[in-house]
Coordinates of C-alpha atoms in Angstrom, one line a residue:
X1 CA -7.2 22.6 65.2
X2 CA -4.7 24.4 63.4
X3 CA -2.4 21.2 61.1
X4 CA 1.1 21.7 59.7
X5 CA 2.0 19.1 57.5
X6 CA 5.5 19.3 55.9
X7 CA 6.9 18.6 52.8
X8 CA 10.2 18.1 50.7
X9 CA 11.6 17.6 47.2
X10 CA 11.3 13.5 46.8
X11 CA 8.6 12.2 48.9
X12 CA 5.6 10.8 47.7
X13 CA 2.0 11.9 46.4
X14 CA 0.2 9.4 48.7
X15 CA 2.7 10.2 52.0
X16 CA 1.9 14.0 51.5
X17 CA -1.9 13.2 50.7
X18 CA -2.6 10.6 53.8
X19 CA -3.3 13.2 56.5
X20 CA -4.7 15.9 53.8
X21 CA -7.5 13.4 53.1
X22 CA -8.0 12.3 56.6
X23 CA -7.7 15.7 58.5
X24 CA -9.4 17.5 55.6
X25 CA -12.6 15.0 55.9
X26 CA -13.1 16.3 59.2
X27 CA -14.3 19.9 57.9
X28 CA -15.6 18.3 55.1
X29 CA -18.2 16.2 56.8
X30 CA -18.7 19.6 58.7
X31 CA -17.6 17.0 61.8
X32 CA -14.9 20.1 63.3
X33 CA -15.5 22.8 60.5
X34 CA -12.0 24.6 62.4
X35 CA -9.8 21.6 61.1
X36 CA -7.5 23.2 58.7
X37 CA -4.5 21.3 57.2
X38 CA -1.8 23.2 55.5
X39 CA 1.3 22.1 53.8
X40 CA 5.2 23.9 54.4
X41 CA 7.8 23.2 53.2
X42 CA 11.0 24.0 55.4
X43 CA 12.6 27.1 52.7
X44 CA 8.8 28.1 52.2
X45 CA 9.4 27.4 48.1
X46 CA 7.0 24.7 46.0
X47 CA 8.5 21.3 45.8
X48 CA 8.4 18.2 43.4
X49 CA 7.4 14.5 44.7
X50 CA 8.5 11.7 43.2
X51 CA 6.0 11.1 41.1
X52 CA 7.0 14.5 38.9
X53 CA 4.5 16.5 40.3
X54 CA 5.3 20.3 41.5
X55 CA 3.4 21.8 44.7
X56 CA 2.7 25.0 44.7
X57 CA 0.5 26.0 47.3
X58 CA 2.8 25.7 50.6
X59 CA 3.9 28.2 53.4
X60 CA 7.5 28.6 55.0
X61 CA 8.5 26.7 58.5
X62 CA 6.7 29.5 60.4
X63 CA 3.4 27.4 60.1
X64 CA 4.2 25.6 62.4
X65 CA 5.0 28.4 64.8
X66 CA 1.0 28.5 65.9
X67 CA -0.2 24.7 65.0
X68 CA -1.5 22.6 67.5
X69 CA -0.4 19.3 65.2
X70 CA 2.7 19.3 63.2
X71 CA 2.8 16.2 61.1
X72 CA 6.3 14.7 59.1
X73 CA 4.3 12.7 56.6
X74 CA 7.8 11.1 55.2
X75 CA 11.6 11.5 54.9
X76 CA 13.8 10.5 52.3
X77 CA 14.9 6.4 52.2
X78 CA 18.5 7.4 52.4
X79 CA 17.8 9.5 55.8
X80 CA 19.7 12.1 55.3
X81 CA 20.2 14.0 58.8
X82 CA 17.4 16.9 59.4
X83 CA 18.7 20.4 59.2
X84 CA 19.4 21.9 62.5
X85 CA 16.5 24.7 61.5
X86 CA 14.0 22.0 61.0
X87 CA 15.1 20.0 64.2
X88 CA 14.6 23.6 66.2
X89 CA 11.4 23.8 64.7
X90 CA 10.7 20.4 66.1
X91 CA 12.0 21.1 69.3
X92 CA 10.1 24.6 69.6
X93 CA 6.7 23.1 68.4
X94 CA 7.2 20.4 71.3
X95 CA 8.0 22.5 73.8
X96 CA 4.9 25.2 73.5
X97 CA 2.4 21.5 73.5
X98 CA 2.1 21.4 70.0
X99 CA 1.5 17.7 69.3
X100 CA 4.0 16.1 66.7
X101 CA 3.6 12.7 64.7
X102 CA 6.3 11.2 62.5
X103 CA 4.8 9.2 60.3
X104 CA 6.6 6.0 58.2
X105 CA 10.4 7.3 57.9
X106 CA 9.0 10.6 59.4
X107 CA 9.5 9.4 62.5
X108 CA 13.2 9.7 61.8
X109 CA 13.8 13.5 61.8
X110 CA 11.4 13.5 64.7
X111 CA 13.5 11.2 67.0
X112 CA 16.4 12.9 65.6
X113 CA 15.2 16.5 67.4
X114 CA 15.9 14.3 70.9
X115 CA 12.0 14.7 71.8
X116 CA 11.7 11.2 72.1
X117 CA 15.0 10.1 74.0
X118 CA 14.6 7.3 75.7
X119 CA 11.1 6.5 74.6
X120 CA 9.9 4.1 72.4
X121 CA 9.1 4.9 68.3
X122 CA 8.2 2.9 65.4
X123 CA 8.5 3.5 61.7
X124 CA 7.9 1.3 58.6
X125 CA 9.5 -2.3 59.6
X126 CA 11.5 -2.5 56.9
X127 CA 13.7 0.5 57.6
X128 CA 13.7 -0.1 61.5
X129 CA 17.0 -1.1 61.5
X130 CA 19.0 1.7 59.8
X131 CA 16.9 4.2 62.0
X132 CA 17.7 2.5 65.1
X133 CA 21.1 2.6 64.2
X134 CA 21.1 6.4 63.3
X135 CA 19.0 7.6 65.9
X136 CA 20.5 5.3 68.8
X137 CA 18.9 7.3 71.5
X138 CA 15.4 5.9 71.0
X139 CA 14.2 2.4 71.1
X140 CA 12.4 1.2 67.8
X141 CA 9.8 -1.1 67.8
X142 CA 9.3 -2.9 64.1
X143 CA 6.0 -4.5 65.1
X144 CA 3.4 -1.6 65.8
X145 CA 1.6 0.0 63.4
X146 CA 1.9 3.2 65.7
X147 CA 2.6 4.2 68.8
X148 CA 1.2 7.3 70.7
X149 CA 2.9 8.8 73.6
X150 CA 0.2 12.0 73.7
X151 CA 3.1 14.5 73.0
X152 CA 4.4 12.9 70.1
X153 CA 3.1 9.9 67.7
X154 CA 5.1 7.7 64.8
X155 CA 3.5 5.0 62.7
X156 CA 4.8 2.4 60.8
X157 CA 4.9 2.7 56.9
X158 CA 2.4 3.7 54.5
X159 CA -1.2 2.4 55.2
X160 CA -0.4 2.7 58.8
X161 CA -0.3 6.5 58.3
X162 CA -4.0 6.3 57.9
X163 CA -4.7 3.9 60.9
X164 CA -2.4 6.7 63.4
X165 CA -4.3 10.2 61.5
X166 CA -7.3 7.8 62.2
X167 CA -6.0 7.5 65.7
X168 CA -5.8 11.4 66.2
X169 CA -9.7 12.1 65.1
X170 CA -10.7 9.7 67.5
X171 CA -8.8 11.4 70.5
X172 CA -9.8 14.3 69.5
X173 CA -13.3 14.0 68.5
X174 CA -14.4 10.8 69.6
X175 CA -15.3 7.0 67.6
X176 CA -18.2 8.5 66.3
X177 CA -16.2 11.0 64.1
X178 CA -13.3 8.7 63.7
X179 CA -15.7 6.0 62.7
X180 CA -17.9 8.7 60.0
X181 CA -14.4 9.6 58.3
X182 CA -13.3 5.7 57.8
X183 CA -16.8 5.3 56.6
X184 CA -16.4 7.9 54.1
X185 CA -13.1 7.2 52.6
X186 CA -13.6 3.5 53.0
X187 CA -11.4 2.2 55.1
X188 CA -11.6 0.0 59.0
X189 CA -12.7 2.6 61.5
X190 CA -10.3 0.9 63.7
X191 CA -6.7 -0.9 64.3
X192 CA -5.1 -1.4 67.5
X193 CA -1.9 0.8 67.2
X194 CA 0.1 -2.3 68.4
X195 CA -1.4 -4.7 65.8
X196 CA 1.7 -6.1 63.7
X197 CA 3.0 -4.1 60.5
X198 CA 2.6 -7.5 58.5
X199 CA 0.1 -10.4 58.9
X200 CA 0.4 -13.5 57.0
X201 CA -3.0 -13.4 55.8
X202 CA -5.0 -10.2 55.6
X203 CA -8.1 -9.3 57.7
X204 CA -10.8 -10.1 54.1
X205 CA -8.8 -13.7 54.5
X206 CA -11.3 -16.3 53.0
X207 CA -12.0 -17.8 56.7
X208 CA -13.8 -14.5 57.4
X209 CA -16.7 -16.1 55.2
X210 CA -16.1 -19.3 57.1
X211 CA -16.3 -20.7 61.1
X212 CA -13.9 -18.0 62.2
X213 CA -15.2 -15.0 60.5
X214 CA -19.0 -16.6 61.7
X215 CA -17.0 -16.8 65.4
X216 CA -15.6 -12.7 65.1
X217 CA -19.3 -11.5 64.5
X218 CA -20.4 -13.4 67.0
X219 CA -18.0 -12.6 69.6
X220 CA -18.9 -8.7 68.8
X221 CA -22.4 -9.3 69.8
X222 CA -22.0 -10.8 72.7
X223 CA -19.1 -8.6 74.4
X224 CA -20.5 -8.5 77.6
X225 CA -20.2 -13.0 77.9
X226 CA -17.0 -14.6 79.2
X227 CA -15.3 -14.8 75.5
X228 CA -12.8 -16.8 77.1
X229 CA -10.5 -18.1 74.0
X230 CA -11.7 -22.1 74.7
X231 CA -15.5 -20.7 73.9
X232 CA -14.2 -19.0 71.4
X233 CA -12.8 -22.0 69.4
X234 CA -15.8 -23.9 70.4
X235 CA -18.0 -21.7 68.5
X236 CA -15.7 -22.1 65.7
X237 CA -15.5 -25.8 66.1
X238 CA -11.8 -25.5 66.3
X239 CA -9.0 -27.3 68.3
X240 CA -8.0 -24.1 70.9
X241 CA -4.3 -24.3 69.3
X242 CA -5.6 -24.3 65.7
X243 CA -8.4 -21.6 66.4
X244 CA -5.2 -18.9 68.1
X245 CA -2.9 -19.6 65.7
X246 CA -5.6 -18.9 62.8
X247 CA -7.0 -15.8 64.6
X248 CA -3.8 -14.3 65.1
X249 CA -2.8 -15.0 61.4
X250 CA -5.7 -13.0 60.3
X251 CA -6.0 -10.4 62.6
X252 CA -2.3 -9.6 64.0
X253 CA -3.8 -10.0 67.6
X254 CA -3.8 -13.2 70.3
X255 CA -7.9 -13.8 71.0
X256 CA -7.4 -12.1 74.4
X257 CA -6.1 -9.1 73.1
X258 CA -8.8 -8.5 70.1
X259 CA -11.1 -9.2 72.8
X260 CA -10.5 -6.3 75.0
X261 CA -9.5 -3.7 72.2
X262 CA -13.2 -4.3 71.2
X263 CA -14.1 -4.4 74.7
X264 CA -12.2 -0.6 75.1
X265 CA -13.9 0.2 71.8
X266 CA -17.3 0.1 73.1
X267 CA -16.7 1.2 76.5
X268 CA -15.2 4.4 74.6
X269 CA -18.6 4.9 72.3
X270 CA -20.9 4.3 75.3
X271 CA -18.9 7.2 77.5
X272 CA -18.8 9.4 74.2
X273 CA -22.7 9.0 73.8
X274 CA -24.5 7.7 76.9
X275 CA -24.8 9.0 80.5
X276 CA -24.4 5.2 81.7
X277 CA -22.9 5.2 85.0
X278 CA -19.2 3.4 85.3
X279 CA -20.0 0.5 86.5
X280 CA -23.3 -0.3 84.1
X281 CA -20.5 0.0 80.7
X282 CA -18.0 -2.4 82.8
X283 CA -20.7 -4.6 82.9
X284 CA -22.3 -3.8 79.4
X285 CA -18.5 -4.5 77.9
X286 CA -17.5 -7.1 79.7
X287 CA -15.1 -6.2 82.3
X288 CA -16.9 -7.8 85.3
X289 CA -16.3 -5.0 87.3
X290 CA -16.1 -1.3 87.5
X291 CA -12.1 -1.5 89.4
X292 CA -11.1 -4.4 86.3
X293 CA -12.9 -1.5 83.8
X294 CA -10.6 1.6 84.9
X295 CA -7.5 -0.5 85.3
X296 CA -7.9 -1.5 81.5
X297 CA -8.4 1.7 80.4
X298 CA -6.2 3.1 82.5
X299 CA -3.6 0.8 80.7
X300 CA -4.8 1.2 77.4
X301 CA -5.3 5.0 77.0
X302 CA -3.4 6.5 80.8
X303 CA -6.6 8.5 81.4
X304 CA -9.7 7.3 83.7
X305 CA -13.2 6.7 82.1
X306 CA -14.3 9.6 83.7
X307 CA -12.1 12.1 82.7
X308 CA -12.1 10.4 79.2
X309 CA -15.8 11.5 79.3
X310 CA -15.6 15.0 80.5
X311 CA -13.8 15.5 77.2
X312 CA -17.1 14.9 75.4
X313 CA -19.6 16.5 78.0
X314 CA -17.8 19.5 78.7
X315 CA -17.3 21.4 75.5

C-alpha cells in the first residue's frame, strides 16, 4: 500500500500529520508492515506550515505516479484554484485506480480535477458554501463527516480526517485493524461517515453516565433483540420524544440509524473473523433475516456479505 500524501506552503502541522499518524500506525503495529506513507510536495522542494515549521523530507509529484492512495490532507482557506499540473496529476492517478481522498478543504482541488462531477462531496461545514460555489459541478453535502464513493473519498474538517483515514484501514484491513489503531492512538474506533459535522452535545455528554448512556450499553449487548426505539426509551425511562431528541443530540444519529450502523458493525467483525454462515450473523445482529441482512449491507457498503468476506479469506 504505497500512500502519497501532499503538501504546500501554509497548511497545517496537524492536517499534514492526520494520515501520517494513522497510515503509519498500520506498519507500526506490524498490522500491514507494506504501508508506507510519504509526503510530496507538487515542485518536489521542502515547505513551511503555518505553524513556522520547514519540511524537509518530501518527494516531487512523481509519487504519486505509482501510489495506490493519494491523499490532499488540506488546501489553503482562500482556495486558490489548483494548478493545471496538480489537477493532471489528479486526473492521471484516478484514471490508472489509484484511490484519492480530499480531506477538509482538500476536497476542493479534488472536485476541481472534474473526478467527481456530478457526485456528491463534503468538506469542513463551515467552508461548504464557497466550495460549492467554486466548484459548481459537484454537489456538497455540509452534514457528513465523510463520504466515500470507493474511487475517491472527502471528509469534513479536521477531526473528521481521522474518522475517513480510519475509514480506509477498515476497508482495507478489516475492524479488527481499524479498531487496534484507534485503540492505540486513542481515539472511537468508529463514526458513521454520515454522522453530522457538529452535535450539540458531544458523545462523553454527562447523560452517558446516566439512563441513556446505561440504555447505549445496553442496546450493544443485546443487538440481536427488536431495539425498536419505544423499547429503547423504555429502558431509559424516557418519553419516546424526549429519549430521540436526546439520543440524537449526543450521538448525531436518529435511534434507528445508530442501531443498524452497530448492527453493520458486527455483522462486518463476525464475516472478518468467523466462518458463520449468512444467515446465522443476520440472525446473531439482528436483521431477522438473511434477504433484510444483504439488502442492508448492500445499501450501506454496495458489496454483498459474501464478497465482503472473500476479501478476508482469500489473501
Amino acid at each position: 500500500m504505497r500512500i502519497a500524501i501532499h503538501a504546500f506552503d501554509g497548511m497545517t502541522m496537524f492536517h499534514l500529520a492526520t494520515p501520517l499518524l494513522v497510515f503509519g500506525e498500520v506498519a507500526r503495529l506490524d498490522l500491514a508492515p507494506d504501508w508506507e506513507a510519504k509526503v510530496f510536495t507538487e515542485a518536489g522542494l521542502p515547505v513551511r506550515s503555518a505553524e513556522g515549521y520547514v519540511i524537509s523530507e518530501v518527494f516531487g509529484p512523481d509519487l504519486a505516479n505509482d501510489a495506490d492512495l493519494v491523499v490532499f490532507p488540506s488546501w489553503l482557506s482562500e482556495l486558490p484554484d489548483p494548478s493545471e499540473g496538480l489537477i493532471r496529476l489528479v486526473q492521471q492517478s484516478h484514471k490508472r485506480g489509484a484511490t484519492i481522498a480530499g480531506l477538509c478543504l482538500g476536497a476542493y482541488p479534488v472536485a476541481r480535477s472534474g473526478i467527481l462531477d456530478g457526485r456528491t462531496a463534503v468538506t469542513h461545514w463551515n467552508a461548504a458554501p464557497a466550495v460549492a460555489v467554486k466548484a459548481h459541478t459537484v454537489a456538497f453535502d455540509d452534514s457528513a463527516l465523510y463520504i466515500d464513493h470507493g474511487d475517491v473519498l472527502t471528509s469534513a474538517g479536521t477531526a473528521s480526517a481521522l474518522d475517513a483515514c480510519l475509514h480506509i484501514v477498515r476497508t482495507r484491513l478489516g475492524s479488527a485493524a481499524a479498531a487496534a489503531v484507534a485503540r492505540h492512538i486513542v481515539i472511537a474506533p468508529h463514526r458513521e461517515g454520515d454522522q453530522a459535522q457538529y452535535i450539540a452535545r458531544p458523545v462523553q455528554d454527562p447523560d452517558m453516565d446516566g439512563p441513556l448512556g446505561r440504555t447505549i450499553q445496553w442496546a450493544l449487548a443485546n443487538l440481536d433483540q427488536g431495539l425498536e426505539v419505544e423499547a429503547m426509551a423504555a429502558h431509559a425511562t424516557m418519553s419516546k420524544r424526549n429519549f430521540t431528541r436526546r439520543f440524537k443530540e449526543i450521538t448525531g444519529l436518529s435511534p434507528a440509524r445508530w442501531v443498524l450502523g452497530r448492527r453493520l458493525d458486527d455483522a462486518r467483525q463476525l464475516l472478518e473473523t468467523t466462518t458463520w454462515s449468512i444467515a446465522r450473523i443476520a440472525e446473531s445482529c439482528g436483521f431477522g433475516s438473511a434477504v433484510t441482512f444483504r439488502q442492508n449491507f448492500i445499501a450501506a457498503y454496495s458489496t454483498t456479505p459474501t464478497s465482503y468476506r472473500s476479501r478476508f479469506t482469500n489473501g
